[in-house]
Amino acid sequence: MKPIKKTFFKLSILFFVFCCPALAQKDYKLWLQYEKKTNSKTISDYLSNIKGIVVLEDTETLKIAKNELHTALNDMLGNKMQAGAKLEGNNTIILGSKLALSPEIQKEIGSGFDLINDEGFIIKSISVSNKNHIVITGKKDIGVLYGVYHFLRLIQTNKPIQNLNIADSPKTNIRILNHWDNLDRTIERGYAGFSLWNWQKLPGFIDQRYVDYARANASIGINGTVLTNVNANALILTPQYLEKVEALANVFRPYGIKVYLTARFSAPIEIGGLKTADPKDPGVVNWWKDKAKEIYKRIPDFGGFLVKANSEGQPGPQNYGRDHVDGANMLADAVAPFGGVIMWRAFVYSEHDANDRAKQAYAEFVPYDGKFKENVIVQVKNGAIDFQPREPFHPMFGAMPKTPLMMEFQITQEYLGFSTHLVFLPKLFQEVLEADTYQKGKGTTVAKVVDGSYIKTKLTGIAGVSNIGNDLNWTGHPFAQANWYGFGRLSWNPNLDSETIADEWLRCTFSNDENFISPIKKMMIESREAVVNYMTPLGLHHIMDTGHHYGPGPWVSNLSRPEWNPVYYHKADKNGIGFDRSKTGTNATSQYAPEVEKLFDNVKTCPEKDLLWFHHLDWDYKLKNGQTLWDGLALKYQEGVDQVKNMQNIWNKAEKYIDNERFKEVQMLLQIQYKEAKWWRDACLLYFQQYSGKELPVGVEKPAQSLDYFKSLKFPFAPGN
Ligand code: BDP
């Protein structure tokens, strides 16, 4: 390029970057893009009769609801709708909670309020004095806000809005993001930049991002956020930081979002100057009581604490010869007078326990069933190991009928290619939620255990380890926004179908054009199986490279703790591959209800997707399709790579339907994903081939590099570690 041309080129890039924020904002706006073209003529015709919005109460939450509705409708419909219309003489949209409704309107709603809980909403088309109105109401103002977002989603996704009669409520109480954010703003397992929480500038400076974050969460029904990492720092509990937490809580409150913190169990020593953190020590008990008082004085609706104790080196009650119940109940007593909750994590395993790691949490927690205080909920990861591309559901979900159990999903893609791989996680979440625990006979699904429909518990909840950072687009990958969105929707209703979620998200985020929606939705739905295939097919797990978990590392065997080594999980040798968790092995299958145990224990009935999770099998073992295990495994790896290629082809055809910026971003990311899928396939197959001693079957591409080459790859600065 000639110098002058080069300068011009550079200048135009600069112009593009700095003078076209509107383009970049598309990413930033998430699924809340209120675009004119997204809705059909019928909707506009119908709404054009509506002359204004009537707000019946003066609360912060209703102000937000009104502004959201007003801006969105004007943007989408080009309407000149009045924001502060009067009820008389007009067709309007009425916003107000139950108590603010006139008797006439209450009569129109009829028994609707019996159908919803405190956070639920009703959207109803009514007619009062010959005028047609749409009323959006709830028992509390937060229900109205949720109703507004639901109503807007109907318009965004081109759903009919005539004769509305909708009543909906969240199925769980605690719908919460877990931020693994450190006070220095790094994020453990975060792949979308640094933490949103700018502790240094808080409380004086309120970043607009805090507001936008709250708004995005409210729009999908999320009502809680744990601001800090489970590997906790006690400093967050000092006045210096609590003042900052208070500022955030004030921003989030009108959006229905409560703030929670992680409690470092040894905080009484570290910041309290005590000699011990023993939960039975009166000084410690009082310290936590005072701490709770101090927090609630600042933040009256503080949610409570999330605790990781005696896990991966974190302090806990066991350091003092006490147990999880002692620790959790002591904290529960401290927050109980203020309505606070303790979310006690069950993610425990020990290097001193020679037992199969997959069995340890169950073994440690199930004996405590029924022993926790009312305001304790035990937070259990979806599977017994650790957020793998696929895991059978955690056996604890079918085993503690007297204890509220909360689901913990990971939205950030620690083991699923970071924010570079397109993987639609609601598909994974749905698979777990639909799994049948058989705890109380057929149909006791994990969703039913979690949403309290199987045993009535005071507390129910779903947590998601956040994938949000300060990247312009929040989540690193434009499609990772769908995982945040989908998590929220599923925490509201764990029975939602992931395809419905993908459909909604695509329409709200990109376009309603069927030519775009149908192939891209298919691509999203298949993306989960693709990642399983190119990383850990047939039940393999935890064979990622060590520490950072980026890329394959099935060969890793030199770490001090046995269960941190991938070789512990795949157990490949000359005789075959897989972890025998059946009766002939560690008998982990016995932790499930008899029906499930039987299914997993017998190699003939064990679903092939979980085969090597539960069984160690001969390389020549015959799969259901007649292939040998070795051939089948190799072909699955290849299938995963082919699926990514196919995703690329599908995406390339989407160019004309969406903005160039997001199109290009996804295109580049898919190219990286394709390259890395091949890396996974080649590295794993070359490694396992040393044991199988067999040729790659026809149809599997030959690796381009040697095993030594793959082993030599090092990533000292892999993010999130
Ligand atoms: C593992 C992560 C680690 C977390 C831990 C946890 O590698 O960073 O601290 O889980 O959930 O997945 O506590």
XYZ file of C-alpha atoms and ligand atoms in Angstrom:
734
model
C 0.000 0.000 0.000
C 1.306 3.500 -0.861
C 2.023 5.673 2.241
C -0.737 8.148 1.476
C -3.250 5.397 0.936
C -2.030 3.740 4.104
C -2.606 6.912 6.118
C -6.049 7.301 4.650
C -6.777 3.696 5.496
C -5.624 4.185 9.063
C -7.633 7.387 9.395
C -10.775 5.730 8.138
C -10.330 2.954 10.678
C -9.935 5.560 13.390
C -13.039 7.307 12.134
C -14.918 4.042 12.154
C -13.842 3.175 15.662
C -14.412 6.541 17.276
C -17.161 8.115 15.248
C -19.533 5.188 14.839
C -20.489 4.336 18.376
C -23.991 3.578 17.139
C -22.670 0.425 15.534
C -20.810 -0.732 18.593
C -23.907 -0.040 20.670
C -25.727 -2.885 19.026
C -23.569 -5.336 20.928
C -23.942 -3.308 24.063
C -27.742 -3.273 23.914
C -27.955 -7.030 24.301
C -31.474 -8.379 23.657
C -33.030 -5.020 24.417
C -32.780 -3.711 20.864
C -35.996 -1.892 20.228
C -35.930 -1.577 16.479
C -38.577 -0.306 14.199
C -38.331 -3.124 11.748
C -38.798 -5.881 14.289
C -42.548 -5.758 14.517
C -45.368 -6.493 12.182
C -47.993 -4.147 10.837
C -50.794 -5.711 12.873
C -48.983 -4.860 16.061
C -48.366 -1.268 15.006
C -51.956 -0.822 13.839
C -53.223 -2.149 17.090
C -50.926 -0.071 19.215
C -51.511 3.079 17.225
C -54.936 3.266 18.906
C -53.243 3.378 22.248
C -52.789 6.966 23.154
C -50.641 6.846 26.211
C -49.283 5.200 29.299
C -51.023 5.702 32.608
C -48.970 5.122 35.732
C -50.992 4.674 38.883
C -48.216 4.885 41.450
C -45.150 6.940 42.045
C -42.387 4.446 42.773
C -38.881 4.180 41.380
C -39.697 0.796 39.888
C -42.768 2.074 38.111
C -40.838 5.040 36.785
C -38.412 2.586 35.256
C -41.287 0.518 33.888
C -42.904 3.549 32.318
C -39.698 4.869 30.779
C -38.798 1.470 29.401
C -42.214 1.034 27.852
C -42.346 4.554 26.529
C -38.925 4.530 24.915
C -39.311 1.038 23.563
C -42.712 1.622 22.012
C -41.695 4.905 20.497
C -38.529 3.347 19.090
C -40.237 0.258 17.763
C -43.410 1.819 16.457
C -42.368 5.350 15.770
C -45.362 6.325 17.908
C -45.785 9.596 19.625
C -47.198 7.979 22.689
C -47.712 10.146 25.709
C -45.789 8.981 28.717
C -48.076 10.554 31.293
C -51.531 10.112 29.832
C -54.772 10.309 31.797
C -57.036 7.345 32.067
C -60.174 9.215 31.155
C -61.221 9.298 27.577
C -58.256 7.425 26.120
C -57.154 3.969 25.151
C -54.106 3.437 27.318
C -51.616 1.053 28.801
C -52.133 1.082 32.546
C -49.262 0.331 34.906
C -49.847 -0.200 38.591
C -49.774 -2.796 41.314
C -52.894 -4.404 42.709
C -53.583 -1.888 45.448
C -53.407 1.040 43.063
C -55.996 -0.339 40.647
C -59.493 1.139 40.663
C -62.331 -1.200 41.680
C -63.479 -1.266 38.057
C -60.100 -2.474 36.840
C -59.748 -4.896 39.735
C -63.051 -6.383 38.664
C -61.734 -6.826 35.128
C -58.713 -8.687 36.458
C -61.043 -10.959 38.388
C -59.341 -13.866 40.100
C -56.109 -13.228 38.175
C -54.218 -12.273 41.305
C -54.829 -15.722 42.756
C -52.697 -17.144 39.969
C -49.516 -15.207 40.692
C -46.999 -14.823 43.502
C -45.399 -11.625 44.781
C -43.101 -11.264 41.792
C -45.630 -12.360 39.192
C -47.491 -10.229 36.679
C -50.757 -10.012 34.817
C -51.157 -8.498 31.373
C -54.757 -8.137 30.341
C -56.714 -6.379 27.634
C -59.688 -4.794 29.318
C -62.505 -2.485 28.487
C -63.599 0.200 30.922
C -66.243 2.804 30.014
C -66.028 1.792 26.382
C -62.320 2.409 26.184
C -59.840 -0.370 25.503
C -56.862 -0.581 27.763
C -54.041 -2.960 28.379
C -53.350 -3.287 32.062
C -49.989 -4.534 33.305
C -50.138 -5.285 36.980
C -48.814 -7.448 39.779
C -49.095 -7.763 43.510
C -46.018 -5.560 43.827
C -44.475 -2.981 41.542
C -41.642 -5.331 40.540
C -44.268 -7.596 38.989
C -45.352 -4.652 36.850
C -41.789 -4.157 35.649
C -41.485 -7.859 34.777
C -44.823 -7.573 33.008
C -43.599 -4.634 30.960
C -40.563 -6.589 29.817
C -42.762 -9.516 28.924
C -45.108 -7.274 26.973
C -42.208 -5.707 25.101
C -40.832 -9.142 24.325
C -44.145 -10.055 22.721
C -43.765 -7.087 20.416
C -40.065 -7.679 19.818
C -40.780 -11.252 18.776
C -43.865 -10.464 16.718
C -46.362 -12.237 18.917
C -50.020 -11.198 18.858
C -50.977 -8.607 21.423
C -54.731 -8.477 20.914
C -56.964 -9.867 23.652
C -54.132 -10.415 26.051
C -54.747 -12.426 29.159
C -51.441 -13.532 30.625
C -50.591 -14.384 34.211
C -47.090 -15.546 34.986
C -44.836 -15.872 38.011
C -41.273 -16.975 38.567
C -41.047 -20.590 39.670
C -38.042 -20.016 41.934
C -37.358 -17.401 44.625
C -33.654 -16.801 44.136
C -32.607 -16.219 40.534
C -29.082 -15.127 40.918
C -25.811 -14.436 39.175
C -22.623 -15.463 40.933
C -19.828 -13.143 39.935
C -16.439 -14.677 40.530
C -15.066 -11.128 40.582
C -12.033 -10.241 42.654
C -11.466 -6.902 44.336
C -8.602 -6.130 41.937
C -11.195 -6.455 39.131
C -9.800 -9.656 37.661
C -12.453 -12.320 37.227
C -11.771 -15.938 38.080
C -12.793 -17.899 34.978
C -13.864 -14.667 33.333
C -13.330 -14.247 29.598
C -15.055 -10.935 28.886
C -12.653 -8.417 30.316
C -12.436 -7.090 33.823
C -15.072 -6.855 36.517
C -17.858 -4.337 36.070
C -17.444 -3.249 39.684
C -15.083 -0.353 39.784
C -14.281 -0.514 43.491
C -11.829 2.328 43.362
C -14.379 4.813 42.005
C -17.263 3.554 44.106
C -19.258 4.811 45.925
C -18.814 8.303 44.467
C -18.961 7.345 40.822
C -21.938 5.415 39.519
C -21.067 3.958 36.160
C -23.993 3.857 33.716
C -23.080 0.202 33.256
C -24.437 -0.618 36.698
C -27.820 0.683 35.616
C -27.689 -1.101 32.291
C -26.635 -4.303 34.016
C -29.597 -4.092 36.384
C -31.939 -3.364 33.539
C -30.741 -6.338 31.492
C -31.137 -8.642 34.471
C -34.584 -7.367 35.369
C -35.699 -7.904 31.791
C -35.114 -11.652 32.195
C -36.252 -11.944 35.787
C -32.909 -12.193 37.585
C -33.399 -10.878 41.117
C -30.060 -11.317 42.840
C -26.375 -10.854 42.339
C -23.421 -12.092 44.352
C -20.854 -9.405 43.671
C -17.733 -11.265 44.745
C -15.761 -14.433 44.079
C -16.528 -17.628 45.980
C -12.816 -17.737 46.694
C -13.547 -14.811 48.927
C -11.613 -11.868 50.235
C -12.643 -10.779 53.726
C -11.993 -7.116 52.905
C -15.362 -6.872 51.176
C -16.890 -7.016 54.665
C -14.999 -3.956 55.944
C -16.770 -0.573 56.173
C -14.566 0.777 53.407
C -16.020 -1.741 50.956
C -19.503 -2.031 52.416
C -20.020 1.602 51.563
C -19.328 0.717 47.939
C -21.577 -2.325 48.062
C -24.327 -0.106 49.437
C -23.992 2.210 46.448
C -24.447 -0.713 44.077
C -27.397 -2.030 46.073
C -29.054 1.374 45.735
C -28.729 1.221 41.962
C -30.061 -2.333 41.717
C -32.946 -2.066 44.210
C -35.627 -0.530 41.954
C -34.868 -3.249 39.411
C -35.809 -5.888 41.967
C -32.219 -7.042 42.388
C -30.796 -7.852 45.794
C -27.120 -7.772 46.513
C -25.361 -10.725 48.169
C -21.719 -11.176 49.140
C -19.399 -14.101 49.575
C -18.368 -14.589 53.185
C -14.837 -15.729 53.847
C -15.167 -18.062 56.789
C -11.988 -16.806 58.405
C -13.068 -13.154 58.222
C -13.390 -12.857 62.032
C -9.643 -13.481 62.207
C -8.577 -11.535 59.150
C -10.572 -8.380 59.632
C -12.046 -8.879 63.098
C -8.854 -9.420 65.033
C -10.171 -12.621 66.666
C -7.970 -15.620 67.299
C -10.386 -18.120 65.836
C -13.234 -18.487 63.348
C -14.702 -21.511 65.133
C -18.458 -21.360 64.534
C -19.125 -22.521 68.093
C -17.000 -19.806 69.672
C -19.255 -17.142 71.245
C -16.918 -14.376 70.140
C -17.149 -15.576 66.552
C -20.913 -15.958 66.707
C -21.228 -12.392 67.953
C -18.801 -11.067 65.420
C -20.972 -12.370 62.593
C -24.132 -11.092 64.287
C -22.641 -7.628 64.559
C -21.385 -7.802 60.992
C -24.858 -8.704 59.782
C -26.342 -5.814 61.756
C -23.808 -3.437 60.258
C -24.574 -4.611 56.725
C -28.347 -4.459 57.116
C -28.126 -0.980 58.536
C -26.658 0.110 55.246
C -28.542 -2.272 53.000
C -31.908 -3.198 54.527
C -32.711 -5.651 51.740
C -29.269 -7.295 51.643
C -29.780 -10.833 50.333
C -27.271 -12.761 52.417
C -24.069 -14.737 51.989
C -22.767 -17.302 49.553
C -20.134 -19.506 51.161
C -17.463 -21.788 49.783
C -16.051 -23.515 52.847
C -13.518 -26.303 53.216
C -13.208 -26.637 49.495
C -10.062 -26.232 47.423
C -8.172 -24.721 50.332
C -10.841 -22.264 51.482
C -11.262 -21.977 55.257
C -14.330 -23.449 56.887
C -15.833 -25.011 59.994
C -13.837 -28.208 59.545
C -10.684 -26.279 60.406
C -12.085 -26.305 63.951
C -13.416 -29.833 64.013
C -16.938 -28.616 63.173
C -19.040 -29.479 60.162
C -20.950 -27.780 57.350
C -24.140 -27.662 59.395
C -22.380 -25.867 62.250
C -20.900 -23.331 59.873
C -24.000 -22.687 57.796
C -26.368 -22.499 60.757
C -24.172 -20.079 62.651
C -24.211 -17.687 59.688
C -27.913 -18.342 59.162
C -28.632 -17.191 62.711
C -26.704 -13.996 62.096
C -28.766 -12.955 59.059
C -32.118 -14.488 60.060
C -33.421 -11.463 62.016
C -33.115 -9.430 58.808
C -34.590 -11.975 56.427
C -31.202 -12.960 55.025
C -30.278 -16.232 53.377
C -27.165 -18.420 53.442
C -26.290 -20.194 50.214
C -23.871 -22.893 51.322
C -21.970 -24.556 48.499
C -21.680 -28.323 48.219
C -18.703 -28.188 45.864
C -16.366 -30.151 48.120
C -13.771 -32.821 47.524
C -10.541 -33.519 49.260
C -7.102 -34.661 48.271
C -7.025 -36.723 51.447
C -10.072 -38.664 50.362
C -9.062 -41.566 48.148
C -12.664 -41.967 47.028
C -13.830 -41.143 43.541
C -14.123 -37.338 43.469
C -17.566 -37.651 41.907
C -18.834 -39.328 45.096
C -17.451 -36.953 47.685
C -19.996 -34.114 47.847
C -22.867 -36.573 48.182
C -21.017 -38.548 50.846
C -20.297 -35.409 52.823
C -23.681 -33.668 52.529
C -26.424 -36.265 52.345
C -26.056 -37.231 56.035
C -26.900 -33.594 56.868
C -30.309 -33.779 55.224
C -32.858 -31.917 57.328
C -30.241 -30.427 59.650
C -29.833 -26.977 58.140
C -31.745 -23.938 59.387
C -34.740 -22.663 57.439
C -32.828 -19.842 55.799
C -30.053 -22.055 54.452
C -30.108 -23.364 50.906
C -27.427 -25.766 49.710
C -26.001 -24.792 46.352
C -25.103 -27.795 44.210
C -23.345 -27.756 40.846
C -25.260 -29.384 38.014
C -22.885 -32.326 37.929
C -20.692 -34.110 40.438
C -17.340 -33.093 38.957
C -17.149 -29.583 37.625
C -19.118 -27.843 34.864
C -18.009 -30.201 32.102
C -19.402 -29.990 28.545
C -21.591 -32.905 29.632
C -22.147 -34.446 33.053
C -24.886 -36.690 34.331
C -26.991 -34.761 36.865
C -25.563 -34.451 40.366
C -26.855 -37.341 42.517
C -27.467 -34.942 45.431
C -30.525 -33.658 43.559
C -32.310 -36.897 44.242
C -31.051 -37.481 47.735
C -31.889 -34.678 50.169
C -35.663 -34.474 50.409
C -35.561 -32.427 53.603
C -33.168 -29.747 52.394
C -33.693 -26.962 49.880
C -31.185 -27.469 47.081
C -30.216 -24.721 44.736
C -28.879 -25.337 41.243
C -25.498 -23.885 40.285
C -24.850 -23.629 36.565
C -21.774 -22.090 35.012
C -22.567 -19.509 32.367
C -18.962 -18.532 31.876
C -17.315 -21.104 29.621
C -14.452 -22.298 31.783
C -14.445 -25.764 30.254
C -16.219 -24.937 27.020
C -13.779 -22.918 24.990
C -13.905 -19.619 26.900
C -15.651 -16.770 25.124
C -14.236 -17.814 21.766
C -16.501 -20.821 21.202
C -20.145 -20.495 20.263
C -21.965 -22.877 22.589
C -25.616 -22.358 23.432
C -25.769 -23.395 27.069
C -29.537 -23.447 27.706
C -29.440 -26.767 25.861
C -27.064 -28.101 28.517
C -29.097 -26.530 31.338
C -32.301 -28.036 29.989
C -30.766 -31.507 29.750
C -29.902 -31.355 33.454
C -33.226 -29.855 34.551
C -35.166 -32.493 32.632
C -33.193 -35.405 34.046
C -35.336 -37.696 36.159
C -34.028 -38.295 39.667
C -36.815 -40.828 40.413
C -36.588 -39.588 43.964
C -40.319 -39.889 44.392
C -41.018 -42.139 41.463
C -40.975 -41.352 37.760
C -41.141 -37.664 36.899
C -39.267 -36.240 39.868
C -37.090 -34.228 37.562
C -34.198 -32.082 38.724
C -36.345 -29.054 37.785
C -39.007 -30.242 40.211
C -36.483 -30.684 42.984
C -35.098 -27.232 42.338
C -38.339 -25.285 41.896
C -39.866 -26.732 45.029
C -42.782 -28.355 43.249
C -41.729 -31.745 44.563
C -41.130 -30.838 48.188
C -42.414 -27.506 49.349
C -39.469 -25.610 50.763
C -39.425 -22.004 51.770
C -36.416 -21.341 49.597
C -35.798 -22.277 45.996
C -33.180 -20.989 43.639
C -30.965 -21.194 40.584
C -27.529 -19.623 40.409
C -25.404 -19.023 37.348
C -21.687 -18.250 37.432
C -21.650 -15.066 35.417
C -19.983 -14.626 32.036
C -20.156 -10.837 32.240
C -17.227 -8.468 32.134
C -16.475 -4.957 30.978
C -16.050 -5.930 27.321
C -18.096 -3.640 25.129
C -20.481 -6.478 24.390
C -20.558 -7.670 28.028
C -19.841 -11.352 27.371
C -16.932 -11.526 24.920
C -18.781 -13.566 22.299
C -21.951 -12.024 20.870
C -23.648 -15.405 21.221
C -22.560 -15.729 24.849
C -25.181 -13.073 25.532
C -27.702 -15.795 24.755
C -26.325 -17.834 27.652
C -26.897 -14.986 30.099
C -30.353 -14.461 28.624
C -31.183 -18.157 28.645
C -29.981 -18.588 32.193
C -32.314 -15.828 33.332
C -35.289 -17.245 31.473
C -34.676 -20.743 32.859
C -34.239 -19.480 36.385
C -37.675 -17.870 36.005
C -39.123 -21.048 34.576
C -36.931 -24.172 34.704
C -39.340 -25.947 32.375
C -38.800 -23.613 29.425
C -37.614 -25.226 26.237
C -34.176 -24.166 25.052
C -35.433 -23.842 21.505
C -38.024 -21.306 22.609
C -35.276 -19.421 24.399
C -33.042 -19.403 21.324
C -35.950 -18.196 19.208
C -36.782 -15.346 21.579
C -33.188 -14.283 21.975
C -32.484 -14.251 18.241
C -35.580 -12.198 17.509
C -34.882 -9.709 20.281
C -31.185 -9.456 19.490
C -31.037 -9.643 15.709
C -34.078 -9.979 13.497
C -37.496 -11.511 13.034
C -36.724 -12.641 9.508
C -37.576 -16.345 9.299
C -34.778 -16.880 6.778
C -32.393 -15.812 9.473
C -34.110 -17.321 12.499
C -34.605 -20.870 11.359
C -31.028 -21.823 10.321
C -29.369 -19.830 13.091
C -31.621 -21.316 15.726
C -30.696 -24.778 14.487
C -27.045 -23.807 14.633
C -27.403 -22.686 18.244
C -29.216 -25.813 19.313
C -26.578 -28.073 17.733
C -23.656 -26.086 19.080
C -23.760 -27.779 22.480
C -23.428 -31.283 21.031
C -20.657 -30.043 18.758
C -18.507 -28.947 21.687
C -19.130 -32.227 23.497
C -18.064 -34.091 20.378
C -14.832 -32.246 19.724
C -13.823 -32.028 23.404
C -15.225 -34.893 25.463
C -17.388 -37.343 23.495
C -19.057 -40.476 24.898
C -18.824 -39.402 28.530
C -15.160 -38.358 28.681
C -14.541 -35.443 31.039
C -11.992 -33.135 32.605
C -9.291 -33.731 30.004
C -8.681 -30.006 29.511
C -5.189 -28.664 29.966
C -4.364 -28.009 33.530
C -5.051 -24.879 35.593
C -6.435 -22.597 32.929
C -8.479 -25.365 31.262
C -7.785 -23.933 27.823
C -7.414 -26.586 25.160
C -6.774 -30.315 25.481
C -4.407 -31.878 28.021
C -5.354 -35.553 28.387
C -1.679 -36.336 29.027
C -1.372 -34.218 32.177
C -0.376 -36.468 35.087
C 2.127 -34.550 37.179
C -0.054 -32.470 39.481
C 0.196 -32.985 43.215
C -3.468 -33.796 43.728
C -4.493 -36.932 41.811
C -7.945 -35.605 40.947
C -6.492 -32.525 39.297
C -4.908 -34.686 36.595
C -6.832 -35.528 33.440
C -5.402 -39.081 33.490
C -7.438 -39.606 36.680
C -10.618 -39.060 34.674
C -10.101 -40.918 31.406
C -8.008 -43.820 32.707
C -6.909 -44.762 29.197
C -4.619 -47.778 29.011
C -3.956 -50.697 26.720
C -7.157 -52.344 27.934
C -9.421 -49.454 27.117
C -10.710 -46.152 28.356
C -13.227 -44.675 30.828
C -13.873 -44.342 34.545
C -15.561 -47.374 36.066
C -18.131 -45.900 38.411
C -20.331 -48.990 38.250
C -20.503 -51.705 40.897
C -17.292 -53.208 39.578
C -15.626 -49.840 40.077
C -16.193 -47.003 42.533
C -19.932 -47.704 42.708
C -20.818 -44.031 42.256
C -23.932 -45.268 40.465
C -25.293 -46.334 43.860
C -25.728 -42.672 44.784
C -28.687 -42.459 42.390
C -32.223 -43.740 42.948
C -32.504 -47.477 42.096
C -34.090 -46.823 38.670
C -31.302 -44.440 37.666
C -28.621 -46.562 39.268
C -29.728 -49.564 37.262
C -29.746 -47.564 34.058
C -26.238 -46.169 34.504
C -24.747 -49.275 36.082
C -25.496 -51.616 33.231
C -23.306 -50.890 30.260
C -26.069 -52.079 27.957
C -28.590 -49.504 29.225
C -26.203 -46.686 30.092
C -26.835 -43.864 27.589
C -23.873 -43.760 25.222
C -23.473 -40.065 25.837
C -22.450 -40.993 29.404
C -20.686 -44.265 28.633
C -17.125 -43.452 29.649
C -18.324 -41.474 32.651
C -19.569 -44.703 34.191
C -17.628 -47.488 32.481
C -14.109 -48.467 31.554
C -14.386 -50.289 28.261
C -12.277 -52.214 25.879
C -11.092 -50.383 22.751
C -12.975 -53.041 20.769
C -16.197 -52.689 22.735
C -19.091 -52.580 20.260
C -21.183 -49.403 20.295
C -24.892 -49.518 19.446
C -24.175 -48.546 15.846
C -21.755 -51.458 15.430
C -18.582 -49.359 15.515
C -15.782 -50.292 17.885
C -15.271 -47.908 20.769
C -12.033 -46.645 19.229
C -13.582 -45.999 15.844
C -16.690 -44.476 17.389
C -14.666 -42.169 19.588
C -12.509 -41.004 16.711
C -15.548 -40.455 14.516
C -17.255 -38.427 17.257
C -14.227 -36.111 17.410
C -14.441 -35.731 13.661
C -18.178 -35.118 13.841
C -17.575 -32.270 16.287
C -15.144 -30.638 13.871
C -17.577 -31.103 10.985
C -20.350 -29.566 13.058
C -18.290 -26.421 13.566
C -17.568 -26.272 9.839
C -21.282 -26.515 9.280
C -21.907 -23.722 11.776
C -19.523 -21.576 9.761
C -21.396 -22.324 6.559
C -24.701 -21.462 8.152
C -23.356 -18.259 9.618
C -21.834 -17.132 6.346
C -25.299 -17.072 4.833
C -26.576 -14.776 7.589
C -24.631 -11.756 6.408
C -27.484 -10.009 4.664
C -29.820 -10.163 7.646
C -27.762 -8.436 10.308
C -25.296 -5.628 10.925
C -21.837 -6.047 9.556
C -20.088 -5.609 12.869
C -21.680 -8.505 14.692
C -21.638 -10.612 11.564
C -17.869 -10.192 11.241
C -17.210 -10.781 14.940
C -19.034 -14.077 14.931
C -17.424 -15.063 11.667
C -13.930 -14.532 13.084
C -14.785 -16.337 16.303
C -16.177 -19.328 14.440
C -12.950 -19.521 12.495
C -11.021 -19.711 15.777
C -13.474 -22.292 17.075
C -12.948 -24.413 13.973
C -9.203 -24.253 14.378
C -9.478 -25.192 18.049
C -11.942 -28.001 17.417
C -9.330 -29.546 15.131
C -6.697 -29.009 17.808
C -8.893 -30.876 20.307
C -9.540 -33.722 17.885
C -5.947 -34.189 16.837
C -4.378 -33.837 20.277
C -6.829 -36.212 21.967
C -6.805 -38.832 19.254
C -3.020 -38.888 18.969
C -2.775 -39.260 22.712
C -5.387 -42.009 23.049
C -3.984 -43.768 20.005
C -0.841 -44.582 21.986
C -3.026 -46.868 24.079
C -5.485 -48.184 21.532
C -2.671 -48.909 19.097
C -5.179 -48.622 16.259
C -5.366 -46.728 13.006
C -7.767 -43.819 12.664
C -10.925 -45.005 10.929
C -11.834 -43.882 7.447
C -13.477 -40.464 7.591
C -11.240 -39.020 10.287
C -8.747 -36.467 9.014
C -5.076 -37.129 9.692
C -3.581 -34.862 12.364
C -1.465 -32.052 10.965
C 0.960 -32.051 13.927
C 2.603 -34.559 16.235
C 1.552 -35.364 19.784
C 4.781 -33.807 21.039
C 3.869 -30.590 19.327
C 0.475 -30.451 21.068
C 2.064 -31.297 24.396
C 4.573 -28.501 23.954
C 1.914 -25.792 23.719
C 1.892 -23.546 26.782
C -0.441 -20.681 27.683
C 1.064 -18.804 30.582
C -1.340 -15.899 30.226
C -4.552 -17.739 29.484
C -7.354 -15.540 30.806
C -9.405 -16.234 33.888
C -6.789 -18.251 35.702
C -13.789 -24.687 39.516
C -12.950 -23.540 39.097
C -12.430 -22.721 40.244
C -13.559 -22.415 41.201
C -14.209 -23.682 41.655
C -15.447 -23.451 42.488
O -11.872 -24.030 38.344
O -11.864 -21.570 39.706
O -13.094 -21.696 42.292
O -14.654 -24.419 40.566
O -16.526 -23.568 41.932
O -14.620 -24.905 38.434
O -15.355 -23.175 43.658
